[in-house]
Short mmCIF file of C-alpha atoms in Angstrom, two decimals:
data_model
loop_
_atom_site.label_atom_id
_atom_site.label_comp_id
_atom_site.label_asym_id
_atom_site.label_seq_id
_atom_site.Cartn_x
_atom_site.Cartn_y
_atom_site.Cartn_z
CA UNK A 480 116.81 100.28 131.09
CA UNK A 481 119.35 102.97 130.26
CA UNK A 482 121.77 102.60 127.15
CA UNK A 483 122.37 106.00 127.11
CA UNK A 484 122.31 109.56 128.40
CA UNK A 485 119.08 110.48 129.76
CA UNK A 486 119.62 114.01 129.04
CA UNK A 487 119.55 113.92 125.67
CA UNK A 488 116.30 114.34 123.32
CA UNK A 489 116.31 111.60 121.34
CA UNK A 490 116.46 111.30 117.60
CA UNK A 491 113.96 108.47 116.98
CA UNK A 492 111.52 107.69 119.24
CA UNK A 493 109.59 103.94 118.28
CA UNK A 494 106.51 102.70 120.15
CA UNK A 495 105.86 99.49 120.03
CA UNK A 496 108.82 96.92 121.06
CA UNK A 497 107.30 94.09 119.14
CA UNK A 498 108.82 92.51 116.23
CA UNK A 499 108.39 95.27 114.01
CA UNK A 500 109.24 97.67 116.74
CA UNK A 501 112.52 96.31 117.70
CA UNK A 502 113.42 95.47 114.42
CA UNK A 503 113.09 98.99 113.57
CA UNK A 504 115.33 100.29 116.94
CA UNK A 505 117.98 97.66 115.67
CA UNK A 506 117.87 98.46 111.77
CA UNK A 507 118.02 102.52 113.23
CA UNK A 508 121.00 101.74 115.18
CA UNK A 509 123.08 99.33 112.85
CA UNK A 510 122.63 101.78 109.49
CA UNK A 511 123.21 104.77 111.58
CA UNK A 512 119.94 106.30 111.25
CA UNK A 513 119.75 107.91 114.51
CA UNK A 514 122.74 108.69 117.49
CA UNK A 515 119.86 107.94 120.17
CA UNK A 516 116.78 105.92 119.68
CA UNK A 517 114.41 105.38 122.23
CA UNK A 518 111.82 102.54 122.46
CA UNK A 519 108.64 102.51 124.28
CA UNK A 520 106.11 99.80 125.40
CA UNK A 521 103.52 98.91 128.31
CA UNK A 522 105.24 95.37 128.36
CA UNK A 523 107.97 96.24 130.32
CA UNK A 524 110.11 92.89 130.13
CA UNK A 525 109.97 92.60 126.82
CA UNK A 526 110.99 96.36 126.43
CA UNK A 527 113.95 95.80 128.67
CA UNK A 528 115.34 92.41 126.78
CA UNK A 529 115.23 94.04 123.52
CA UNK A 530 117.05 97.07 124.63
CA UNK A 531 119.35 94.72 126.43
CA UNK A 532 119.96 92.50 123.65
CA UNK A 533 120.61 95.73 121.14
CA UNK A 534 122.50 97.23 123.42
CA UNK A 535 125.25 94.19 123.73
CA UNK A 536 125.54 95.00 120.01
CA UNK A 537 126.55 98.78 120.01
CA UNK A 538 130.09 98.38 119.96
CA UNK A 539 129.86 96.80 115.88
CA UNK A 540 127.26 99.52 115.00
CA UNK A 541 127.82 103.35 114.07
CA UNK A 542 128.17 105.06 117.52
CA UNK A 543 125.05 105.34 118.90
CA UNK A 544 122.63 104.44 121.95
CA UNK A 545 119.24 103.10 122.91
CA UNK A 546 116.95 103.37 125.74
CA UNK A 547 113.80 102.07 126.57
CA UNK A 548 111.04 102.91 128.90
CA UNK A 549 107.16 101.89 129.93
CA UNK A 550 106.20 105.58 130.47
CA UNK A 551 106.02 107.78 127.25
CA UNK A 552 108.27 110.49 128.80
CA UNK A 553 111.11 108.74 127.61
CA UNK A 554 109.73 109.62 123.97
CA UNK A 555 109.94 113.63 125.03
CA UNK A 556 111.49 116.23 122.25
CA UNK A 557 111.97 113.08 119.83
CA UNK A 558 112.62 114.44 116.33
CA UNK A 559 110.87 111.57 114.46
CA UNK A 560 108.34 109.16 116.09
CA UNK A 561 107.56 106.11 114.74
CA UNK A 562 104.79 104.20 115.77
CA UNK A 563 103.82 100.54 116.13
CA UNK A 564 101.89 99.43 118.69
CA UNK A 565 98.77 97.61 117.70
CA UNK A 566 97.29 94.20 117.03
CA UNK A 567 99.85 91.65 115.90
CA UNK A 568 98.35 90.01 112.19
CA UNK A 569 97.38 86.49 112.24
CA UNK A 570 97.87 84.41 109.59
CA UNK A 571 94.73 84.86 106.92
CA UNK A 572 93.61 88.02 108.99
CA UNK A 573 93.62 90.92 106.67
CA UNK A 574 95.04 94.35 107.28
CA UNK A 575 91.43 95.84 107.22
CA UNK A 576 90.15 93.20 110.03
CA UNK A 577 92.19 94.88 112.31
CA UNK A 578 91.05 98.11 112.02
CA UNK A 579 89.04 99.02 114.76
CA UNK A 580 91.21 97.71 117.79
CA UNK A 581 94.17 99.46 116.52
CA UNK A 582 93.01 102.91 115.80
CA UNK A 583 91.28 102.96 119.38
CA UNK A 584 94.97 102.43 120.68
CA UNK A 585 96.15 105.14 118.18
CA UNK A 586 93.58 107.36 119.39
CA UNK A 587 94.69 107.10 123.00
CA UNK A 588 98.67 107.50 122.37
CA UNK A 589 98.48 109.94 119.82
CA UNK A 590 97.38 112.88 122.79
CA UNK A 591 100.16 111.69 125.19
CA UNK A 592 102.44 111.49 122.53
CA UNK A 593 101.50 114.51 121.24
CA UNK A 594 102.17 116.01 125.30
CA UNK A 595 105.96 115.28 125.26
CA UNK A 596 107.08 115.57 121.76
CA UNK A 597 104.40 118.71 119.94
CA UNK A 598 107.13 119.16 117.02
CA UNK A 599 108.21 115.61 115.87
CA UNK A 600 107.27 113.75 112.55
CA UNK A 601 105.53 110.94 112.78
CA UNK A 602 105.62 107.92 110.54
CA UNK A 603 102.60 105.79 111.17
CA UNK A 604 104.06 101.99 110.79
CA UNK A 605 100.38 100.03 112.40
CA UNK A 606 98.19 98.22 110.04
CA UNK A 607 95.96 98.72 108.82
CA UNK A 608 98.28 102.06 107.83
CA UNK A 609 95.86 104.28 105.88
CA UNK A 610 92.90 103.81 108.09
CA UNK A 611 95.09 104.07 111.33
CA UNK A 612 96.63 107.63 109.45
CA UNK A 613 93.25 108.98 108.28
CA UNK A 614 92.35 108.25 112.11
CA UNK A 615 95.23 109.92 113.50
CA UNK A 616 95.12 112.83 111.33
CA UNK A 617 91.38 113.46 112.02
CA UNK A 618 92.20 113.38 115.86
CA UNK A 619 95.16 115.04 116.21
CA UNK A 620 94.08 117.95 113.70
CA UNK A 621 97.81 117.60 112.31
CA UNK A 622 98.93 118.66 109.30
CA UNK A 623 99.62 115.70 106.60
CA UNK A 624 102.95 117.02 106.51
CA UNK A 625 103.65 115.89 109.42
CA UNK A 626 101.88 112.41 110.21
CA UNK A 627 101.40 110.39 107.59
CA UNK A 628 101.84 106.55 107.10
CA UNK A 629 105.18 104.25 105.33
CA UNK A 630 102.26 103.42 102.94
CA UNK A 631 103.89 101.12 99.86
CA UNK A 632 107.53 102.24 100.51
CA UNK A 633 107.77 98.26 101.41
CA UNK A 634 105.50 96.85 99.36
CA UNK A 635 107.15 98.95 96.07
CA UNK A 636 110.31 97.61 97.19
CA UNK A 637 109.03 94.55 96.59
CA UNK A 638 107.64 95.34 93.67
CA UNK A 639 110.96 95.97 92.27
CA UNK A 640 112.72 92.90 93.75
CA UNK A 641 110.22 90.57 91.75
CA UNK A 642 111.25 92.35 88.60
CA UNK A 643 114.53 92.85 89.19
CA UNK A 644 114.36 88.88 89.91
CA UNK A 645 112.97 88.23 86.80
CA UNK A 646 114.94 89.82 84.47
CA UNK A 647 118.25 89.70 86.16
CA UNK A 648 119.14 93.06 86.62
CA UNK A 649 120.22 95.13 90.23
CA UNK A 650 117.13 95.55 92.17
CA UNK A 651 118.21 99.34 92.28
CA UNK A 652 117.95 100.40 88.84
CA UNK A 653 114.37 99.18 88.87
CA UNK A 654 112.36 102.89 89.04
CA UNK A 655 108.43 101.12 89.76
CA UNK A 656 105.93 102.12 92.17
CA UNK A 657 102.97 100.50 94.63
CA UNK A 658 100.32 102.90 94.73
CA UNK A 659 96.77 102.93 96.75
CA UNK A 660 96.02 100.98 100.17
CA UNK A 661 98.72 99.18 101.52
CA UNK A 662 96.83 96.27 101.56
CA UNK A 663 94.88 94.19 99.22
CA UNK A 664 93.59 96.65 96.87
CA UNK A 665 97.38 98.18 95.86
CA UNK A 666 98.65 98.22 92.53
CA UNK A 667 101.85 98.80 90.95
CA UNK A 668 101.98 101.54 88.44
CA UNK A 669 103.32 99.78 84.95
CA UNK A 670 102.73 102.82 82.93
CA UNK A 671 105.37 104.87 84.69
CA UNK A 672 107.98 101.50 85.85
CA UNK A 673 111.17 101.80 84.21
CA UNK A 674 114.41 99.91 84.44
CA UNK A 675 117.37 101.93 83.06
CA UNK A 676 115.21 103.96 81.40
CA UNK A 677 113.34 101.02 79.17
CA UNK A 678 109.88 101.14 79.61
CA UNK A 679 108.72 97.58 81.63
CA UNK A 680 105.20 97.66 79.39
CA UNK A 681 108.46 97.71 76.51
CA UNK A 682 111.03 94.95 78.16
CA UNK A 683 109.63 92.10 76.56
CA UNK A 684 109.76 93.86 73.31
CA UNK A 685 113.13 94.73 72.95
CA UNK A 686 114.71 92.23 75.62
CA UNK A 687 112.61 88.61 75.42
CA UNK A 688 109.25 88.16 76.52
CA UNK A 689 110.45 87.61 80.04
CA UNK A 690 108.06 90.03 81.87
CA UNK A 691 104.63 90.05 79.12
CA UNK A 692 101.21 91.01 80.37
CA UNK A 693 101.14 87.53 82.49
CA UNK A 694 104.72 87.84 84.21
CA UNK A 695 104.08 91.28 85.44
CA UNK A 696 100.65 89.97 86.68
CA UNK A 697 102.06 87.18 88.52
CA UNK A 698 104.73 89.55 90.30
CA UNK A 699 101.41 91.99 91.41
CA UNK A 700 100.04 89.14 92.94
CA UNK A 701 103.26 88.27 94.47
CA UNK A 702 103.36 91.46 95.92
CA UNK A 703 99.86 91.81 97.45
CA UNK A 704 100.40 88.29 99.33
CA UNK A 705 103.84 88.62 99.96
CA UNK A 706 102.79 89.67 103.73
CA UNK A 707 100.70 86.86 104.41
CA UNK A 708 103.36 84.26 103.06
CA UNK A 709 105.62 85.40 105.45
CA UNK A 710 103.46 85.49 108.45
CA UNK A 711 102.10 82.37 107.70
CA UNK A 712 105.61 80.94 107.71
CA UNK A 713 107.25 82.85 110.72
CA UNK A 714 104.44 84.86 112.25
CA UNK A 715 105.69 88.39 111.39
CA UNK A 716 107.11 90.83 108.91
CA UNK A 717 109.86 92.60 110.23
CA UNK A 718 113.26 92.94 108.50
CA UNK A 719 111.93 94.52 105.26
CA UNK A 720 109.29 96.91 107.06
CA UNK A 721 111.99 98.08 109.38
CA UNK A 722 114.36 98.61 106.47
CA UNK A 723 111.70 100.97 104.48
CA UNK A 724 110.67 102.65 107.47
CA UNK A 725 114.63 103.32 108.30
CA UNK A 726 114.80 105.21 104.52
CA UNK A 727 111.61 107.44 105.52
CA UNK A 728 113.17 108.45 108.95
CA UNK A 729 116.72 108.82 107.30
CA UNK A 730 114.55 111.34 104.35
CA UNK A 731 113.37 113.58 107.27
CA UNK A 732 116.56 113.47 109.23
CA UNK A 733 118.90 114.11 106.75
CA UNK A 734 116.25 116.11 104.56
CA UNK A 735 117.32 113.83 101.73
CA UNK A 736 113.98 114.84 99.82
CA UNK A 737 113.90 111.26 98.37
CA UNK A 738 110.34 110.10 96.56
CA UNK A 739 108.83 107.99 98.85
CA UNK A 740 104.98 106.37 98.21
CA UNK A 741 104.18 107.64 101.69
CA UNK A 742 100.59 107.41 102.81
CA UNK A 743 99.16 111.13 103.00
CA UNK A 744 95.85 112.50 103.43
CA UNK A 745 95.19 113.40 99.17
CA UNK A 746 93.12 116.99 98.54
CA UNK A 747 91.56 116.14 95.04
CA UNK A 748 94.70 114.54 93.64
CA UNK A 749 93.72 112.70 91.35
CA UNK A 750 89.84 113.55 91.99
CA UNK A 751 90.85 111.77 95.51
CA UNK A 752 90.18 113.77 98.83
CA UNK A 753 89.47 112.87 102.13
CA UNK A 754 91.47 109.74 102.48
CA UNK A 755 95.03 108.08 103.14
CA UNK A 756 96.71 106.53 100.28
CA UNK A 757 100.35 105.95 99.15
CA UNK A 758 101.82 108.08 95.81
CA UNK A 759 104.60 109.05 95.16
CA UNK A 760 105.88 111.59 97.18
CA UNK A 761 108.87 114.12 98.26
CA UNK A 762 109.79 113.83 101.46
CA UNK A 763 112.48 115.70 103.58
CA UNK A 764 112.56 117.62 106.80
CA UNK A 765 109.52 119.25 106.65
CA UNK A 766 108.02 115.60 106.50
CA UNK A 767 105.56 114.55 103.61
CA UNK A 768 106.44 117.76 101.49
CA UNK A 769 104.97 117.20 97.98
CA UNK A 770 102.71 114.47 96.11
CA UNK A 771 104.21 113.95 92.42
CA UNK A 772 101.32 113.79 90.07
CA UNK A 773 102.43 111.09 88.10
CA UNK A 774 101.08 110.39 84.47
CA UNK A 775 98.10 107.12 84.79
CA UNK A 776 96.53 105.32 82.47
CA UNK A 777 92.62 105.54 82.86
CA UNK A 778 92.82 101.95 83.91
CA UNK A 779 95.43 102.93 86.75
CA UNK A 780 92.93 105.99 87.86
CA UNK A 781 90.52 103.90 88.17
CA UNK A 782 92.07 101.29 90.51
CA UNK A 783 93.73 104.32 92.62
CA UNK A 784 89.65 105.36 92.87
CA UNK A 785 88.75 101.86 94.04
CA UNK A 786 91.37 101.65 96.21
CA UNK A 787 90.71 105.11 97.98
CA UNK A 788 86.40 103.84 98.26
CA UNK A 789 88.34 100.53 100.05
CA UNK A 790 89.57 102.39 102.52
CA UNK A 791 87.58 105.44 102.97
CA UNK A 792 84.51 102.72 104.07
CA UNK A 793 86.66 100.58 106.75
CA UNK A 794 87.66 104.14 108.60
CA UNK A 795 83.67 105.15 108.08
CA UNK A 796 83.19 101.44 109.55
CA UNK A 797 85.73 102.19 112.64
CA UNK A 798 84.61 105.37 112.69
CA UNK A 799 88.59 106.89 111.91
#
Protein backbone atom coordinates (compact mmCIF):
# COMPACT_ATOMS: atom_id res chain seq x y z
CA UNK A 1 0.00 0.00 0.00
CA UNK A 2 1.40 3.35 -1.09
CA UNK A 3 -0.22 6.74 0.14
CA UNK A 4 2.67 8.49 -0.59
CA UNK A 5 6.11 9.06 -2.05
CA UNK A 6 8.34 6.27 -1.47
CA UNK A 7 11.29 8.40 -1.63
CA UNK A 8 10.83 10.22 1.18
CA UNK A 9 12.17 9.30 4.88
CA UNK A 10 9.41 9.40 6.83
CA UNK A 11 8.63 11.49 9.85
CA UNK A 12 6.91 8.95 12.11
CA UNK A 13 7.39 5.58 11.73
CA UNK A 14 4.57 3.28 14.07
CA UNK A 15 4.82 -0.50 14.43
CA UNK A 16 2.10 -2.12 15.29
CA UNK A 17 -1.25 -1.50 13.11
CA UNK A 18 -3.51 -2.60 15.89
CA UNK A 19 -5.88 -0.44 17.61
CA UNK A 20 -3.46 1.54 19.32
CA UNK A 21 -1.24 1.53 16.31
CA UNK A 22 -3.62 2.89 13.85
CA UNK A 23 -5.13 5.08 16.13
CA UNK A 24 -1.87 6.65 16.57
CA UNK A 25 -1.12 6.88 12.40
CA UNK A 26 -4.69 8.55 12.27
CA UNK A 27 -4.38 10.97 15.42
CA UNK A 28 -0.54 11.79 13.64
CA UNK A 29 -2.16 12.59 10.47
CA UNK A 30 -5.43 14.53 11.51
CA UNK A 31 -3.41 17.01 14.21
CA UNK A 32 -0.64 17.39 11.80
CA UNK A 33 1.96 15.74 13.71
CA UNK A 34 3.91 14.37 10.95
CA UNK A 35 3.84 15.19 6.73
CA UNK A 36 4.57 11.28 6.26
CA UNK A 37 3.83 8.53 8.64
CA UNK A 38 4.53 5.14 7.95
CA UNK A 39 2.94 2.04 9.57
CA UNK A 40 4.33 -1.33 9.87
CA UNK A 41 2.93 -4.84 10.71
CA UNK A 42 3.44 -8.72 9.91
CA UNK A 43 -0.45 -8.82 9.34
CA UNK A 44 -0.45 -7.59 6.10
CA UNK A 45 -4.36 -7.17 5.47
CA UNK A 46 -4.96 -5.52 8.29
CA UNK A 47 -1.95 -3.13 7.57
CA UNK A 48 -3.31 -2.43 4.15
CA UNK A 49 -7.18 -1.62 5.33
CA UNK A 50 -6.03 0.75 7.85
CA UNK A 51 -3.81 2.60 5.55
CA UNK A 52 -6.62 2.39 3.08
CA UNK A 53 -9.23 3.57 5.29
CA UNK A 54 -6.80 6.68 6.57
CA UNK A 55 -5.87 7.35 3.45
CA UNK A 56 -9.67 8.05 2.04
CA UNK A 57 -9.48 10.67 4.81
CA UNK A 58 -6.39 12.83 3.77
CA UNK A 59 -8.11 15.32 1.88
CA UNK A 60 -9.96 16.85 5.54
CA UNK A 61 -6.58 16.46 7.38
CA UNK A 62 -3.39 18.84 7.34
CA UNK A 63 -1.55 17.80 4.11
CA UNK A 64 0.06 14.83 4.70
CA UNK A 65 0.51 11.00 3.68
CA UNK A 66 0.69 7.45 4.97
CA UNK A 67 2.15 4.28 3.90
CA UNK A 68 2.24 1.01 5.17
CA UNK A 69 4.34 -2.02 4.70
CA UNK A 70 5.00 -5.83 6.17
CA UNK A 71 8.80 -5.45 5.80
CA UNK A 72 10.51 -2.94 8.26
CA UNK A 73 12.33 -1.14 5.39
CA UNK A 74 9.51 0.96 4.98
CA UNK A 75 10.40 2.32 8.63
CA UNK A 76 14.13 3.39 7.14
CA UNK A 77 15.60 7.08 8.21
CA UNK A 78 12.23 7.61 10.31
CA UNK A 79 12.82 10.57 12.64
CA UNK A 80 10.62 9.25 15.52
CA UNK A 81 9.56 5.57 15.91
CA UNK A 82 6.89 4.60 17.84
CA UNK A 83 6.31 1.27 18.79
CA UNK A 84 3.37 -1.03 19.50
CA UNK A 85 3.39 -4.31 18.62
CA UNK A 86 2.79 -6.73 21.41
CA UNK A 87 0.13 -8.73 23.22
CA UNK A 88 -3.31 -7.17 23.03
CA UNK A 89 -4.69 -6.80 27.11
CA UNK A 90 -7.55 -8.88 28.05
CA UNK A 91 -9.96 -7.81 30.20
CA UNK A 92 -8.68 -8.44 34.10
CA UNK A 93 -5.10 -9.24 32.64
CA UNK A 94 -2.72 -6.83 34.16
CA UNK A 95 -0.04 -4.84 32.44
CA UNK A 96 2.69 -6.90 34.33
CA UNK A 97 1.08 -10.42 33.08
CA UNK A 98 2.13 -9.57 29.86
CA UNK A 99 5.49 -9.02 30.33
CA UNK A 100 7.41 -11.70 29.11
CA UNK A 101 5.75 -12.30 25.57
CA UNK A 102 6.09 -8.75 24.73
CA UNK A 103 9.60 -7.90 25.54
CA UNK A 104 10.73 -11.17 23.58
CA UNK A 105 9.00 -9.39 20.51
CA UNK A 106 10.75 -6.09 21.54
CA UNK A 107 13.90 -7.83 21.72
CA UNK A 108 13.67 -9.13 18.18
CA UNK A 109 12.46 -5.70 16.41
CA UNK A 110 14.46 -3.49 18.30
CA UNK A 111 17.93 -4.86 16.12
CA UNK A 112 16.07 -4.62 12.74
CA UNK A 113 14.71 -1.52 13.66
CA UNK A 114 17.68 -0.34 14.87
CA UNK A 115 19.29 -1.58 10.99
CA UNK A 116 17.18 0.97 8.98
CA UNK A 117 16.60 3.87 11.18
CA UNK A 118 20.28 4.10 13.78
CA UNK A 119 19.31 7.93 14.58
CA UNK A 120 15.50 8.03 15.36
CA UNK A 121 13.76 8.51 18.83
CA UNK A 122 11.87 6.04 19.96
CA UNK A 123 8.79 6.22 22.13
CA UNK A 124 8.06 2.84 23.58
CA UNK A 125 3.97 2.69 23.54
CA UNK A 126 3.76 -1.65 24.54
CA UNK A 127 2.65 -2.62 27.93
CA UNK A 128 3.80 -3.38 30.12
CA UNK A 129 5.87 0.15 29.20
CA UNK A 130 8.59 0.30 31.88
CA UNK A 131 9.55 -3.30 31.79
CA UNK A 132 9.34 -3.41 27.88
CA UNK A 133 11.80 0.12 28.11
CA UNK A 134 14.18 -1.20 30.79
CA UNK A 135 14.31 -4.29 28.26
CA UNK A 136 14.92 -2.33 25.29
CA UNK A 137 17.37 -0.09 26.77
CA UNK A 138 19.45 -2.99 28.23
CA UNK A 139 19.53 -4.58 24.63
CA UNK A 140 19.97 -1.98 22.48
CA UNK A 141 22.75 -0.26 24.77
CA UNK A 142 20.84 3.13 23.86
CA UNK A 143 21.03 6.05 25.56
CA UNK A 144 17.74 6.97 27.75
CA UNK A 145 17.67 9.96 25.78
CA UNK A 146 16.72 8.41 23.15
CA UNK A 147 14.28 5.35 23.94
CA UNK A 148 12.30 5.71 26.61
CA UNK A 149 8.56 4.86 27.24
CA UNK A 150 4.97 7.45 27.10
CA UNK A 151 5.03 6.33 30.80
CA UNK A 152 1.93 8.40 32.68
CA UNK A 153 1.66 11.14 29.97
CA UNK A 154 -1.98 9.30 29.60
CA UNK A 155 -2.66 8.25 32.73
CA UNK A 156 -1.75 12.11 34.22
CA UNK A 157 -4.04 13.30 31.70
CA UNK A 158 -6.44 11.55 33.29
CA UNK A 159 -5.54 12.46 36.37
CA UNK A 160 -6.38 15.93 35.57
CA UNK A 161 -9.69 15.23 33.75
CA UNK A 162 -11.12 13.64 37.09
CA UNK A 163 -10.26 16.85 38.86
CA UNK A 164 -10.97 19.12 36.47
CA UNK A 165 -14.46 17.09 36.47
CA UNK A 166 -14.91 17.57 39.88
CA UNK A 167 -14.46 20.93 40.48
CA UNK A 168 -15.63 22.37 37.26
CA UNK A 169 -12.83 24.03 35.95
CA UNK A 170 -10.91 23.57 32.14
CA UNK A 171 -9.13 20.37 32.24
CA UNK A 172 -6.04 22.53 31.06
CA UNK A 173 -5.37 24.67 33.89
CA UNK A 174 -5.14 21.57 36.03
CA UNK A 175 -0.95 21.39 36.55
CA UNK A 176 -1.00 17.42 38.39
CA UNK A 177 1.15 14.61 37.70
CA UNK A 178 1.08 10.43 37.56
CA UNK A 179 4.30 9.34 38.66
CA UNK A 180 5.92 5.60 39.00
CA UNK A 181 4.82 2.39 36.87
CA UNK A 182 2.30 2.93 34.48
CA UNK A 183 0.36 0.42 35.87
CA UNK A 184 -1.09 -0.48 39.14
CA UNK A 185 1.38 0.83 41.48
CA UNK A 186 1.22 4.75 39.98
CA UNK A 187 0.37 7.58 41.99
CA UNK A 188 -0.50 11.04 41.41
CA UNK A 189 1.67 13.58 43.04
CA UNK A 190 -0.87 15.87 45.37
CA UNK A 191 1.90 17.72 46.97
CA UNK A 192 3.00 19.44 43.79
CA UNK A 193 -0.95 19.44 41.80
CA UNK A 194 -2.08 22.82 41.31
CA UNK A 195 -5.02 24.36 39.54
CA UNK A 196 -4.44 28.07 38.75
CA UNK A 197 -1.96 28.18 41.07
CA UNK A 198 -4.22 26.96 44.31
CA UNK A 199 -2.75 24.21 45.88
CA UNK A 200 -5.33 20.88 45.33
CA UNK A 201 -4.19 19.58 49.12
CA UNK A 202 -5.73 23.62 49.64
CA UNK A 203 -9.04 23.54 47.19
CA UNK A 204 -11.32 22.34 49.65
CA UNK A 205 -10.14 24.92 52.01
CA UNK A 206 -10.66 27.94 50.30
CA UNK A 207 -13.23 26.65 47.54
CA UNK A 208 -15.78 23.86 49.34
CA UNK A 209 -14.79 20.59 50.38
CA UNK A 210 -15.32 19.29 46.91
CA UNK A 211 -11.98 17.41 46.45
CA UNK A 212 -10.99 16.44 50.62
CA UNK A 213 -8.66 13.59 51.40
CA UNK A 214 -11.58 11.03 50.14
CA UNK A 215 -12.45 12.82 46.68
CA UNK A 216 -8.90 12.94 45.60
CA UNK A 217 -8.65 9.23 46.69
CA UNK A 218 -11.52 8.18 44.74
CA UNK A 219 -10.15 10.04 41.48
CA UNK A 220 -6.52 7.89 42.13
CA UNK A 221 -8.43 4.94 42.01
CA UNK A 222 -10.27 6.13 39.06
CA UNK A 223 -7.21 6.58 37.42
CA UNK A 224 -5.38 3.29 38.09
CA UNK A 225 -8.58 1.29 36.69
CA UNK A 226 -9.51 3.59 34.20
CA UNK A 227 -7.70 1.10 31.57
CA UNK A 228 -9.40 -1.88 32.54
CA UNK A 229 -12.96 -0.15 32.48
CA UNK A 230 -12.49 0.60 29.11
CA UNK A 231 -11.22 -2.65 27.86
CA UNK A 232 -13.66 -4.40 29.63
CA UNK A 233 -16.30 -2.37 27.84
CA UNK A 234 -14.81 -2.13 24.21
CA UNK A 235 -11.72 -4.30 24.28
CA UNK A 236 -9.06 -1.57 23.84
CA UNK A 237 -7.65 1.79 24.77
CA UNK A 238 -6.91 3.74 21.92
CA UNK A 239 -8.10 7.34 21.38
CA UNK A 240 -6.53 8.79 24.58
CA UNK A 241 -3.12 6.73 24.29
CA UNK A 242 -2.79 7.86 20.73
CA UNK A 243 -3.55 11.43 21.71
CA UNK A 244 -0.62 11.49 24.54
CA UNK A 245 1.68 9.67 22.46
CA UNK A 246 0.89 12.38 19.48
CA UNK A 247 2.10 15.35 22.23
CA UNK A 248 5.48 13.28 22.93
CA UNK A 249 6.22 12.87 19.12
CA UNK A 250 5.02 16.55 18.43
CA UNK A 251 7.81 17.57 21.75
CA UNK A 252 10.66 15.90 19.74
CA UNK A 253 9.58 17.11 16.36
CA UNK A 254 8.99 20.46 16.99
CA UNK A 255 11.56 20.50 20.02
CA UNK A 256 8.73 22.02 22.02
CA UNK A 257 10.69 21.02 25.33
CA UNK A 258 7.26 20.42 27.01
CA UNK A 259 7.33 18.39 30.63
CA UNK A 260 6.24 15.19 29.88
CA UNK A 261 6.14 12.11 32.76
CA UNK A 262 8.02 10.04 30.22
CA UNK A 263 9.31 6.69 31.34
CA UNK A 264 13.28 6.92 31.53
CA UNK A 265 15.85 4.77 32.86
CA UNK A 266 16.41 7.02 36.60
CA UNK A 267 20.41 7.21 37.83
CA UNK A 268 19.81 7.71 41.68
CA UNK A 269 16.98 10.20 41.25
CA UNK A 270 15.39 10.08 43.90
CA UNK A 271 17.72 7.18 45.46
CA UNK A 272 16.12 5.27 42.23
CA UNK A 273 18.61 3.67 39.64
CA UNK A 274 18.45 0.95 37.46
CA UNK A 275 14.86 1.04 36.44
CA UNK A 276 12.07 2.66 34.11
CA UNK A 277 9.67 4.92 35.70
CA UNK A 278 7.62 8.01 34.65
CA UNK A 279 8.62 11.78 36.29
CA UNK A 280 8.37 14.56 35.14
CA UNK A 281 10.46 15.33 32.45
CA UNK A 282 11.78 17.86 29.57
CA UNK A 283 11.55 16.63 26.48
CA UNK A 284 12.50 18.12 22.99
CA UNK A 285 14.62 17.10 20.08
CA UNK A 286 17.25 15.56 21.70
CA UNK A 287 14.45 13.16 23.12
CA UNK A 288 14.06 12.58 27.00
CA UNK A 289 16.42 15.63 27.83
CA UNK A 290 16.05 16.31 31.60
CA UNK A 291 14.17 14.68 34.75
CA UNK A 292 12.69 17.66 36.98
CA UNK A 293 13.36 16.80 40.55
CA UNK A 294 10.23 17.71 41.87
CA UNK A 295 9.66 18.50 45.69
CA UNK A 296 7.82 14.89 47.51
CA UNK A 297 6.49 14.36 50.52
CA UNK A 298 8.22 11.35 52.37
CA UNK A 299 4.98 9.55 51.84
CA UNK A 300 5.23 10.25 47.93
CA UNK A 301 9.12 8.93 48.05
CA UNK A 302 8.15 6.20 49.41
CA UNK A 303 5.44 5.03 46.95
CA UNK A 304 7.85 6.21 43.92
CA UNK A 305 10.38 3.47 45.87
CA UNK A 306 7.65 0.83 45.86
CA UNK A 307 6.72 1.45 42.64
CA UNK A 308 10.36 1.28 41.13
CA UNK A 309 10.86 -2.54 43.48
CA UNK A 310 7.30 -3.36 41.34
CA UNK A 311 8.84 -3.15 38.39
CA UNK A 312 12.44 -3.72 38.77
CA UNK A 313 11.24 -7.62 39.93
CA UNK A 314 8.79 -8.35 36.80
CA UNK A 315 11.90 -7.32 34.28
CA UNK A 316 14.27 -9.58 36.82
CA UNK A 317 11.23 -12.16 36.35
CA UNK A 318 11.32 -11.75 32.30
CA UNK A 319 14.67 -11.40 32.49
CA UNK A 320 14.47 -7.46 30.71
Amino acid sequence: MNAGTASQPPTVAVIGAGSVGATIAYTALVRGTARRVVLHDINAAKLNAEVLDISHGLSFTPMGSIDGSDDVEICRDARVVVLTAGAKQRPGQSRMELAESTVSLTKKLLPRLLEVAPDATYVMVTNPVDVVTTAALRATGLPSEQLFGSGTVLDSSRLRYGIADKIGVAVQNVHAYVVGEHGDTEFPLWSSAAVGGVPLVEWSRHHGGVLDEDAREAIARDVVNAADQIIQGKGATNYAVALACCQIVESVLRDERRVLPVSTMLTGDYGIEGVCLSVPTVVGSGGALERLQVPMSDAERQLLRQSADSIRRTAERVGA
